[in-house]
PDB file of C-alpha atoms in Angstrom:
ATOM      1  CA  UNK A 276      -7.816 -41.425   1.884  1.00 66.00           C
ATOM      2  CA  UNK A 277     -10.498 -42.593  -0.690  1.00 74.00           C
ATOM      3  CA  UNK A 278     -10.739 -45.693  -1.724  1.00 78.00           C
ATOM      4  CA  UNK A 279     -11.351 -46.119  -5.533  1.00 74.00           C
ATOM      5  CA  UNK A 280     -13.241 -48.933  -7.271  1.00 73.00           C
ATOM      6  CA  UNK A 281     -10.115 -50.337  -9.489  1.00 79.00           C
ATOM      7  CA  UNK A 282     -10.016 -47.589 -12.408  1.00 88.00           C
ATOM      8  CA  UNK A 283      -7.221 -48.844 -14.736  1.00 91.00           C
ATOM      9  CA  UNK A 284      -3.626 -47.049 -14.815  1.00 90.00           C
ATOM     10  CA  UNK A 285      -0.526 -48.357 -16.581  1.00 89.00           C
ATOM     11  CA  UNK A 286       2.674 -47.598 -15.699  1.00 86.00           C
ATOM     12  CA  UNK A 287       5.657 -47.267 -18.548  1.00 90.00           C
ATOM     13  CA  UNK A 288       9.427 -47.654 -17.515  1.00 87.00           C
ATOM     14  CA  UNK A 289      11.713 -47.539 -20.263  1.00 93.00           C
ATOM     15  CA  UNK A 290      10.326 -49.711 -22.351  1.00 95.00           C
ATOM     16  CA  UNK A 291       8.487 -52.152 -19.907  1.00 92.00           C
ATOM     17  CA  UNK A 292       4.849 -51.036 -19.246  1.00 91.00           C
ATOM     18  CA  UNK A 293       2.607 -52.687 -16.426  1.00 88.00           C
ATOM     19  CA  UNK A 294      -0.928 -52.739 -16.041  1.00 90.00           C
ATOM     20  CA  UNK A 295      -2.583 -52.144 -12.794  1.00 90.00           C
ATOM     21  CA  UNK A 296      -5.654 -50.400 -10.802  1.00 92.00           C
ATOM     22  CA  UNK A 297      -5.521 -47.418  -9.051  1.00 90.00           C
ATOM     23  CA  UNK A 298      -6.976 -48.457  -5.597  1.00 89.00           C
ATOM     24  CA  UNK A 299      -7.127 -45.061  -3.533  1.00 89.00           C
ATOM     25  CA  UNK A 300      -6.678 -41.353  -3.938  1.00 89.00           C
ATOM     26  CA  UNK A 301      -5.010 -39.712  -0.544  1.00 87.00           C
ATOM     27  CA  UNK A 302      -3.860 -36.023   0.518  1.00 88.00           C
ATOM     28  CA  UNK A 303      -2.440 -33.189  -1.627  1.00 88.00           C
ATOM     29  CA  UNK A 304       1.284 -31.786   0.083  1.00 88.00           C
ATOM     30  CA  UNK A 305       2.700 -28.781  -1.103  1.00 86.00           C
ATOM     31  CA  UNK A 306       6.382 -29.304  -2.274  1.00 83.00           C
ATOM     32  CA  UNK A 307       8.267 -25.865  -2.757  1.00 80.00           C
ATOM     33  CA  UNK A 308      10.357 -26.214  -6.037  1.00 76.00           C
ATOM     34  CA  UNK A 309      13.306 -24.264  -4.672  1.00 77.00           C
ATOM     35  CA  UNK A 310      13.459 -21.038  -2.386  1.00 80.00           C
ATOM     36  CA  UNK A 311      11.421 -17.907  -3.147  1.00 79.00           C
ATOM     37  CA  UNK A 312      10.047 -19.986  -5.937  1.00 78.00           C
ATOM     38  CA  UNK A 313       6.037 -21.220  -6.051  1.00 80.00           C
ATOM     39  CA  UNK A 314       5.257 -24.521  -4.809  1.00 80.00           C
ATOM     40  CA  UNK A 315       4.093 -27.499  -5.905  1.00 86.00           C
ATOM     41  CA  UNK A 316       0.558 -29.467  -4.862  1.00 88.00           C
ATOM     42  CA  UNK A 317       1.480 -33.282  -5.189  1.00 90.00           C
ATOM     43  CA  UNK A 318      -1.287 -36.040  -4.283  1.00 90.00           C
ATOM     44  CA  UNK A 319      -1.111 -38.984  -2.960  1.00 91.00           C
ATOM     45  CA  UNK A 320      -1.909 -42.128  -4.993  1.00 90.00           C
ATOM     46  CA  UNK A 321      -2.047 -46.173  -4.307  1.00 89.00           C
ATOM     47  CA  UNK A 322      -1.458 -48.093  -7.301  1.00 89.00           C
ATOM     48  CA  UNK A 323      -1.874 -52.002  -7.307  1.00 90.00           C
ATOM     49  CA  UNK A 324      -0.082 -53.905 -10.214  1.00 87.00           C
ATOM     50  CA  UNK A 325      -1.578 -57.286  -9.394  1.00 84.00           C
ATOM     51  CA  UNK A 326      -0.415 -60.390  -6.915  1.00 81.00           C
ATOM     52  CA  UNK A 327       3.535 -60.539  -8.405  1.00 73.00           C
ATOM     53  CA  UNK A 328       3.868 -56.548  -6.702  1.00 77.00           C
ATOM     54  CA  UNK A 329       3.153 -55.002  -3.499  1.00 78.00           C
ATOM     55  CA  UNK A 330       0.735 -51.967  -3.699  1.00 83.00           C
ATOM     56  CA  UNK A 331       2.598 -48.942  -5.051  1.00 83.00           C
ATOM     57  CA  UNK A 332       2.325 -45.318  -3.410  1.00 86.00           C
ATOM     58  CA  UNK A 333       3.195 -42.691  -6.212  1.00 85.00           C
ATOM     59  CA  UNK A 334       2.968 -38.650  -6.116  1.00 83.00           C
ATOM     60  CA  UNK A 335       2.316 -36.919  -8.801  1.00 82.00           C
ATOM     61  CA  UNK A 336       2.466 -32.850  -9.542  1.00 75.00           C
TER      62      UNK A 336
END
């Protein structure tokens, strides 16, 4: 995992966005979407949103 210097991500749910730091980049998995299909690379993120939330792990595509 690499840690990241604080490089600023919001997140938006509904209508509520928070504001937060992305703290480390981690590994890439390969998801299948369904079989005999291609799959898909995800990676690994850690999100902090401040002292009010626990740091967040997220995967995006």
């Amino acid at each position: 995992m690499d840690t990241c210097s604080g490089t600023p991500v919001s997140l938006t749910l509904g209508r509520r966005r928070i504001e937060g730091v992305l703290r480390a980049v981690g590994e890439f998995v390969d998801m299948p979407e369904a079989p005999g299909t291609p799959g898909r690379r995800l990676r690994n993120l850690i999100l902090d949103f401040g002292p009010a939330c626990a740091p967040v792990e997220v995967w995006l595509a």
